[in-house]
Amino acid sequence: MANQKKKQSFAEDARPRFGAVVGLLLLAGVMLAGTSCSSSSTSSANSLTSDQRAALNEAAEAFDNAESSLANSLEATNTVPKFEHWQEAETLHQQALKALRDGLPSGACRSSVEALLVIEDGQNVIRLRLIENYRQEKFGLVAEDTKDYGLSVLNGARQAEAAVGTACGRSSVDSAANPSNPTILNGDQNALFDAVVAAYDATGVAFDEALPLTDFVADVEAAKVLEVEVGKELDEAITLLGDGPCRTSVIELRAIERQQEELREAIISAGKSGNTVAMFTKLGEYSAVNSTSVAFTTARESVVTNCGFDI
């Protein structure tokens, strides 16, 4: 049961980690926003000095470097098969839950297992949608799927699993907690519970193989280093630009980058401490300023319009 105890010590459940890890990995940097270091030939670009154009170009290149780093981390051909293996493990877990339900008489215990299965069915929909969006590299949608999945765990699955433990007198996720209950369950029913717990443990193993927490923290920290360079180049461009619409647009983009920096730091801290609730809270905050957000997209388009550069 080493794996089960490891899962419990992190956040009471292996599955909340999935949502945190994927979502925060995706949101750690520029989220493959399609940045480009090529400048346009508009009058805005032509009105800049060579030093100003060079500074903006270096900022765009810094964005591209950050994007390339995330592209390596998020490469779909490596990641999707691991997600699919994890989904297969979840399917087996749900099959074991259905067998348990079918082996129980009417009453509070069976009802609690049925309620847990409803949560599991909803998570299947989200998980399969997430896998498909990841396969198509629609990372903005993946981030939303991740958030939805994580919240379904925090606000549904954990409570449903606890309810099973109360109604049935033993846990469906931890064989060390009340390993058998002859008062409520007979021998065959306890055996069905054992199968559920074993299948649940397998989902944790599959998850750990797909996205271990240590790799997540390392990837976010690596993205943070690259984003420091982005901020540095934007600051240099702001210093060189004269007052006017171009400088104002870059300042607005830089302000959003600073918000992202603060949230990345909070995300890393929460990830290292295993604070799942804090990670999802910061994930929600990040969604308002990530590189697919209205705020970021608007600021970036303003730079294109006023400076003649696609940063």
PDB file of N, CA and C in Angstrom, residues 148-201:
ATOM      1  N   ASP A 148     -12.106  22.072 -15.005  1.00  0.00           N
ATOM      2  CA  ASP A 148     -13.390  21.414 -14.757  1.00  0.00           C
ATOM      3  C   ASP A 148     -13.185  20.074 -14.055  1.00  0.00           C
ATOM      4  N   TYR A 149     -12.179  19.329 -14.502  1.00  0.00           N
ATOM      5  CA  TYR A 149     -11.927  18.015 -13.921  1.00  0.00           C
ATOM      6  C   TYR A 149     -11.482  18.145 -12.466  1.00  0.00           C
ATOM      7  N   GLY A 150     -10.557  19.058 -12.233  1.00  0.00           N
ATOM      8  CA  GLY A 150     -10.061  19.230 -10.873  1.00  0.00           C
ATOM      9  C   GLY A 150     -11.157  19.634  -9.911  1.00  0.00           C
ATOM     10  N   LEU A 151     -12.017  20.545 -10.345  1.00  0.00           N
ATOM     11  CA  LEU A 151     -13.109  20.976  -9.482  1.00  0.00           C
ATOM     12  C   LEU A 151     -14.103  19.850  -9.236  1.00  0.00           C
ATOM     13  N   SER A 152     -14.268  18.965 -10.214  1.00  0.00           N
ATOM     14  CA  SER A 152     -15.179  17.836 -10.016  1.00  0.00           C
ATOM     15  C   SER A 152     -14.643  16.883  -8.953  1.00  0.00           C
ATOM     16  N   VAL A 153     -13.323  16.820  -8.847  1.00  0.00           N
ATOM     17  CA  VAL A 153     -12.719  15.992  -7.799  1.00  0.00           C
ATOM     18  C   VAL A 153     -12.891  16.664  -6.443  1.00  0.00           C
ATOM     19  N   LEU A 154     -12.497  17.937  -6.383  1.00  0.00           N
ATOM     20  CA  LEU A 154     -12.529  18.638  -5.109  1.00  0.00           C
ATOM     21  C   LEU A 154     -13.949  18.804  -4.583  1.00  0.00           C
ATOM     22  N   ASN A 155     -14.905  19.032  -5.482  1.00  0.00           N
ATOM     23  CA  ASN A 155     -16.269  19.341  -5.066  1.00  0.00           C
ATOM     24  C   ASN A 155     -17.241  18.173  -5.235  1.00  0.00           C
ATOM     25  N   GLY A 156     -16.734  17.018  -5.640  1.00  0.00           N
ATOM     26  CA  GLY A 156     -17.638  15.897  -5.855  1.00  0.00           C
ATOM     27  C   GLY A 156     -17.076  14.550  -5.463  1.00  0.00           C
ATOM     28  N   ALA A 157     -15.978  14.156  -6.093  1.00  0.00           N
ATOM     29  CA  ALA A 157     -15.479  12.791  -5.910  1.00  0.00           C
ATOM     30  C   ALA A 157     -15.043  12.512  -4.480  1.00  0.00           C
ATOM     31  N   ARG A 158     -14.309  13.449  -3.888  1.00  0.00           N
ATOM     32  CA  ARG A 158     -13.816  13.185  -2.536  1.00  0.00           C
ATOM     33  C   ARG A 158     -14.970  13.033  -1.538  1.00  0.00           C
ATOM     34  N   GLN A 159     -16.006  13.869  -1.698  1.00  0.00           N
ATOM     35  CA  GLN A 159     -17.151  13.755  -0.805  1.00  0.00           C
ATOM     36  C   GLN A 159     -17.897  12.444  -1.046  1.00  0.00           C
ATOM     37  N   ALA A 160     -18.037  12.047  -2.311  1.00  0.00           N
ATOM     38  CA  ALA A 160     -18.737  10.804  -2.637  1.00  0.00           C
ATOM     39  C   ALA A 160     -17.977   9.593  -2.100  1.00  0.00           C
ATOM     40  N   GLU A 161     -16.659   9.622  -2.201  1.00  0.00           N
ATOM     41  CA  GLU A 161     -15.848   8.518  -1.674  1.00  0.00           C
ATOM     42  C   GLU A 161     -15.967   8.440  -0.153  1.00  0.00           C
ATOM     43  N   ALA A 162     -15.989   9.611   0.499  1.00  0.00           N
ATOM     44  CA  ALA A 162     -16.149   9.618   1.951  1.00  0.00           C
ATOM     45  C   ALA A 162     -17.520   9.075   2.342  1.00  0.00           C
ATOM     46  N   ALA A 163     -18.534   9.379   1.530  1.00  0.00           N
ATOM     47  CA  ALA A 163     -19.884   8.899   1.818  1.00  0.00           C
ATOM     48  C   ALA A 163     -19.963   7.380   1.715  1.00  0.00           C
ATOM     49  N   VAL A 164     -19.224   6.801   0.762  1.00  0.00           N
ATOM     50  CA  VAL A 164     -19.173   5.335   0.657  1.00  0.00           C
ATOM     51  C   VAL A 164     -18.578   4.744   1.925  1.00  0.00           C
ATOM     52  N   GLY A 165     -17.508   5.351   2.394  1.00  0.00           N
ATOM     53  CA  GLY A 165     -16.880   4.855   3.613  1.00  0.00           C
ATOM     54  C   GLY A 165     -17.823   4.873   4.807  1.00  0.00           C
ATOM     55  N   THR A 166     -18.612   5.932   4.901  1.00  0.00           N
ATOM     56  CA  THR A 166     -19.563   6.046   6.011  1.00  0.00           C
ATOM     57  C   THR A 166     -20.698   5.034   5.889  1.00  0.00           C
ATOM     58  N   ALA A 167     -21.256   4.932   4.679  1.00  0.00           N
ATOM     59  CA  ALA A 167     -22.420   4.064   4.490  1.00  0.00           C
ATOM     60  C   ALA A 167     -22.070   2.583   4.497  1.00  0.00           C
ATOM     61  N   CYS A 168     -20.895   2.252   3.995  1.00  0.00           N
ATOM     62  CA  CYS A 168     -20.522   0.843   3.847  1.00  0.00           C
ATOM     63  C   CYS A 168     -19.591   0.358   4.948  1.00  0.00           C
ATOM     64  N   GLY A 169     -19.075   1.256   5.737  1.00  0.00           N
ATOM     65  CA  GLY A 169     -18.210   0.857   6.835  1.00  0.00           C
ATOM     66  C   GLY A 169     -16.796   0.528   6.433  1.00  0.00           C
ATOM     67  N   ARG A 170     -16.436   0.814   5.160  1.00  0.00           N
ATOM     68  CA  ARG A 170     -15.056   0.647   4.722  1.00  0.00           C
ATOM     69  C   ARG A 170     -14.806   1.532   3.512  1.00  0.00           C
ATOM     70  N   SER A 171     -13.549   1.870   3.312  1.00  0.00           N
ATOM     71  CA  SER A 171     -13.188   2.804   2.251  1.00  0.00           C
ATOM     72  C   SER A 171     -13.118   2.106   0.895  1.00  0.00           C
ATOM     73  N   SER A 172     -13.509   2.841  -0.136  1.00  0.00           N
ATOM     74  CA  SER A 172     -13.368   2.326  -1.503  1.00  0.00           C
ATOM     75  C   SER A 172     -12.058   2.773  -2.138  1.00  0.00           C
ATOM     76  N   VAL A 173     -11.246   3.548  -1.395  1.00  0.00           N
ATOM     77  CA  VAL A 173      -9.998   4.063  -1.954  1.00  0.00           C
ATOM     78  C   VAL A 173      -8.777   3.721  -1.111  1.00  0.00           C
ATOM     79  N   ASP A 174      -8.977   3.070   0.039  1.00  0.00           N
ATOM     80  CA  ASP A 174      -7.842   2.770   0.912  1.00  0.00           C
ATOM     81  C   ASP A 174      -8.120   1.480   1.668  1.00  0.00           C
ATOM     82  N   SER A 175      -7.403   0.421   1.316  1.00  0.00           N
ATOM     83  CA  SER A 175      -7.631  -0.872   1.963  1.00  0.00           C
ATOM     84  C   SER A 175      -7.121  -0.888   3.397  1.00  0.00           C
ATOM     85  N   ALA A 176      -6.260   0.080   3.747  1.00  0.00           N
ATOM     86  CA  ALA A 176      -5.758   0.140   5.118  1.00  0.00           C
ATOM     87  C   ALA A 176      -6.815   0.673   6.076  1.00  0.00           C
ATOM     88  N   ALA A 177      -7.812   1.386   5.541  1.00  0.00           N
ATOM     89  CA  ALA A 177      -8.884   1.924   6.378  1.00  0.00           C
ATOM     90  C   ALA A 177     -10.048   0.941   6.381  1.00  0.00           C
ATOM     91  N   ASN A 178     -10.335   0.326   7.544  1.00  0.00           N
ATOM     92  CA  ASN A 178     -11.418  -0.661   7.650  1.00  0.00           C
ATOM     93  C   ASN A 178     -11.335  -1.700   6.537  1.00  0.00           C
ATOM     94  N   PRO A 179     -10.313  -2.549   6.539  1.00  0.00           N
ATOM     95  CA  PRO A 179     -10.107  -3.495   5.434  1.00  0.00           C
ATOM     96  C   PRO A 179     -11.277  -4.447   5.196  1.00  0.00           C
ATOM     97  N   SER A 180     -12.109  -4.681   6.197  1.00  0.00           N
ATOM     98  CA  SER A 180     -13.298  -5.503   5.978  1.00  0.00           C
ATOM     99  C   SER A 180     -14.352  -5.103   7.005  1.00  0.00           C
ATOM    100  N   ASN A 181     -15.603  -5.376   6.669  1.00  0.00           N
ATOM    101  CA  ASN A 181     -16.698  -5.031   7.575  1.00  0.00           C
ATOM    102  C   ASN A 181     -17.742  -6.132   7.553  1.00  0.00           C
ATOM    103  N   PRO A 182     -17.595  -7.127   8.416  1.00  0.00           N
ATOM    104  CA  PRO A 182     -18.548  -8.253   8.416  1.00  0.00           C
ATOM    105  C   PRO A 182     -19.927  -7.863   8.914  1.00  0.00           C
ATOM    106  N   THR A 183     -20.037  -6.686   9.571  1.00  0.00           N
ATOM    107  CA  THR A 183     -21.338  -6.262  10.095  1.00  0.00           C
ATOM    108  C   THR A 183     -22.267  -5.836   8.970  1.00  0.00           C
ATOM    109  N   ILE A 184     -21.752  -5.017   8.029  1.00  0.00           N
ATOM    110  CA  ILE A 184     -22.563  -4.513   6.925  1.00  0.00           C
ATOM    111  C   ILE A 184     -22.403  -5.377   5.678  1.00  0.00           C
ATOM    112  N   LEU A 185     -21.197  -5.899   5.453  1.00  0.00           N
ATOM    113  CA  LEU A 185     -20.873  -6.595   4.211  1.00  0.00           C
ATOM    114  C   LEU A 185     -20.598  -8.070   4.471  1.00  0.00           C
ATOM    115  N   ASN A 186     -20.966  -8.912   3.517  1.00  0.00           N
ATOM    116  CA  ASN A 186     -20.584 -10.319   3.623  1.00  0.00           C
ATOM    117  C   ASN A 186     -19.231 -10.540   2.945  1.00  0.00           C
ATOM    118  N   GLY A 187     -18.792 -11.786   2.918  1.00  0.00           N
ATOM    119  CA  GLY A 187     -17.470 -12.065   2.373  1.00  0.00           C
ATOM    120  C   GLY A 187     -17.330 -11.701   0.908  1.00  0.00           C
ATOM    121  N   ASP A 188     -18.338 -12.012   0.119  1.00  0.00           N
ATOM    122  CA  ASP A 188     -18.281 -11.690  -1.304  1.00  0.00           C
ATOM    123  C   ASP A 188     -18.261 -10.180  -1.531  1.00  0.00           C
ATOM    124  N   GLN A 189     -19.017  -9.467  -0.745  1.00  0.00           N
ATOM    125  CA  GLN A 189     -19.066  -8.013  -0.893  1.00  0.00           C
ATOM    126  C   GLN A 189     -17.748  -7.368  -0.472  1.00  0.00           C
ATOM    127  N   ASN A 190     -17.131  -7.882   0.568  1.00  0.00           N
ATOM    128  CA  ASN A 190     -15.814  -7.386   0.957  1.00  0.00           C
ATOM    129  C   ASN A 190     -14.791  -7.659  -0.143  1.00  0.00           C
ATOM    130  N   ALA A 191     -14.928  -8.812  -0.814  1.00  0.00           N
ATOM    131  CA  ALA A 191     -14.024  -9.126  -1.922  1.00  0.00           C
ATOM    132  C   ALA A 191     -14.219  -8.143  -3.073  1.00  0.00           C
ATOM    133  N   LEU A 192     -15.456  -7.752  -3.321  1.00  0.00           N
ATOM    134  CA  LEU A 192     -15.729  -6.764  -4.359  1.00  0.00           C
ATOM    135  C   LEU A 192     -15.119  -5.412  -3.977  1.00  0.00           C
ATOM    136  N   PHE A 193     -15.176  -5.063  -2.703  1.00  0.00           N
ATOM    137  CA  PHE A 193     -14.533  -3.840  -2.237  1.00  0.00           C
ATOM    138  C   PHE A 193     -13.016  -3.923  -2.448  1.00  0.00           C
ATOM    139  N   ASP A 194     -12.436  -5.085  -2.176  1.00  0.00           N
ATOM    140  CA  ASP A 194     -10.997  -5.250  -2.378  1.00  0.00           C
ATOM    141  C   ASP A 194     -10.626  -4.996  -3.838  1.00  0.00           C
ATOM    142  N   ALA A 195     -11.476  -5.474  -4.741  1.00  0.00           N
ATOM    143  CA  ALA A 195     -11.217  -5.279  -6.171  1.00  0.00           C
ATOM    144  C   ALA A 195     -11.310  -3.802  -6.546  1.00  0.00           C
ATOM    145  N   VAL A 196     -12.253  -3.086  -5.941  1.00  0.00           N
ATOM    146  CA  VAL A 196     -12.382  -1.647  -6.207  1.00  0.00           C
ATOM    147  C   VAL A 196     -11.140  -0.901  -5.745  1.00  0.00           C
ATOM    148  N   VAL A 197     -10.678  -1.208  -4.543  1.00  0.00           N
ATOM    149  CA  VAL A 197      -9.492  -0.522  -4.021  1.00  0.00           C
ATOM    150  C   VAL A 197      -8.269  -0.820  -4.882  1.00  0.00           C
ATOM    151  N   ALA A 198      -8.121  -2.080  -5.311  1.00  0.00           N
ATOM    152  CA  ALA A 198      -6.979  -2.436  -6.163  1.00  0.00           C
ATOM    153  C   ALA A 198      -7.040  -1.681  -7.483  1.00  0.00           C
ATOM    154  N   ALA A 199      -8.232  -1.570  -8.056  1.00  0.00           N
ATOM    155  CA  ALA A 199      -8.377  -0.832  -9.316  1.00  0.00           C
ATOM    156  C   ALA A 199      -8.114   0.643  -9.113  1.00  0.00           C
ATOM    157  N   TYR A 200      -8.542   1.172  -7.965  1.00  0.00           N
ATOM    158  CA  TYR A 200      -8.279   2.577  -7.656  1.00  0.00           C
ATOM    159  C   TYR A 200      -6.779   2.823  -7.542  1.00  0.00           C
ATOM    160  N   ASP A 201      -6.061   1.933  -6.873  1.00  0.00           N
ATOM    161  CA  ASP A 201      -4.605   2.066  -6.764  1.00  0.00           C
ATOM    162  C   ASP A 201      -3.953   2.076  -8.137  1.00  0.00           C
TER     163      ASP A 201
END
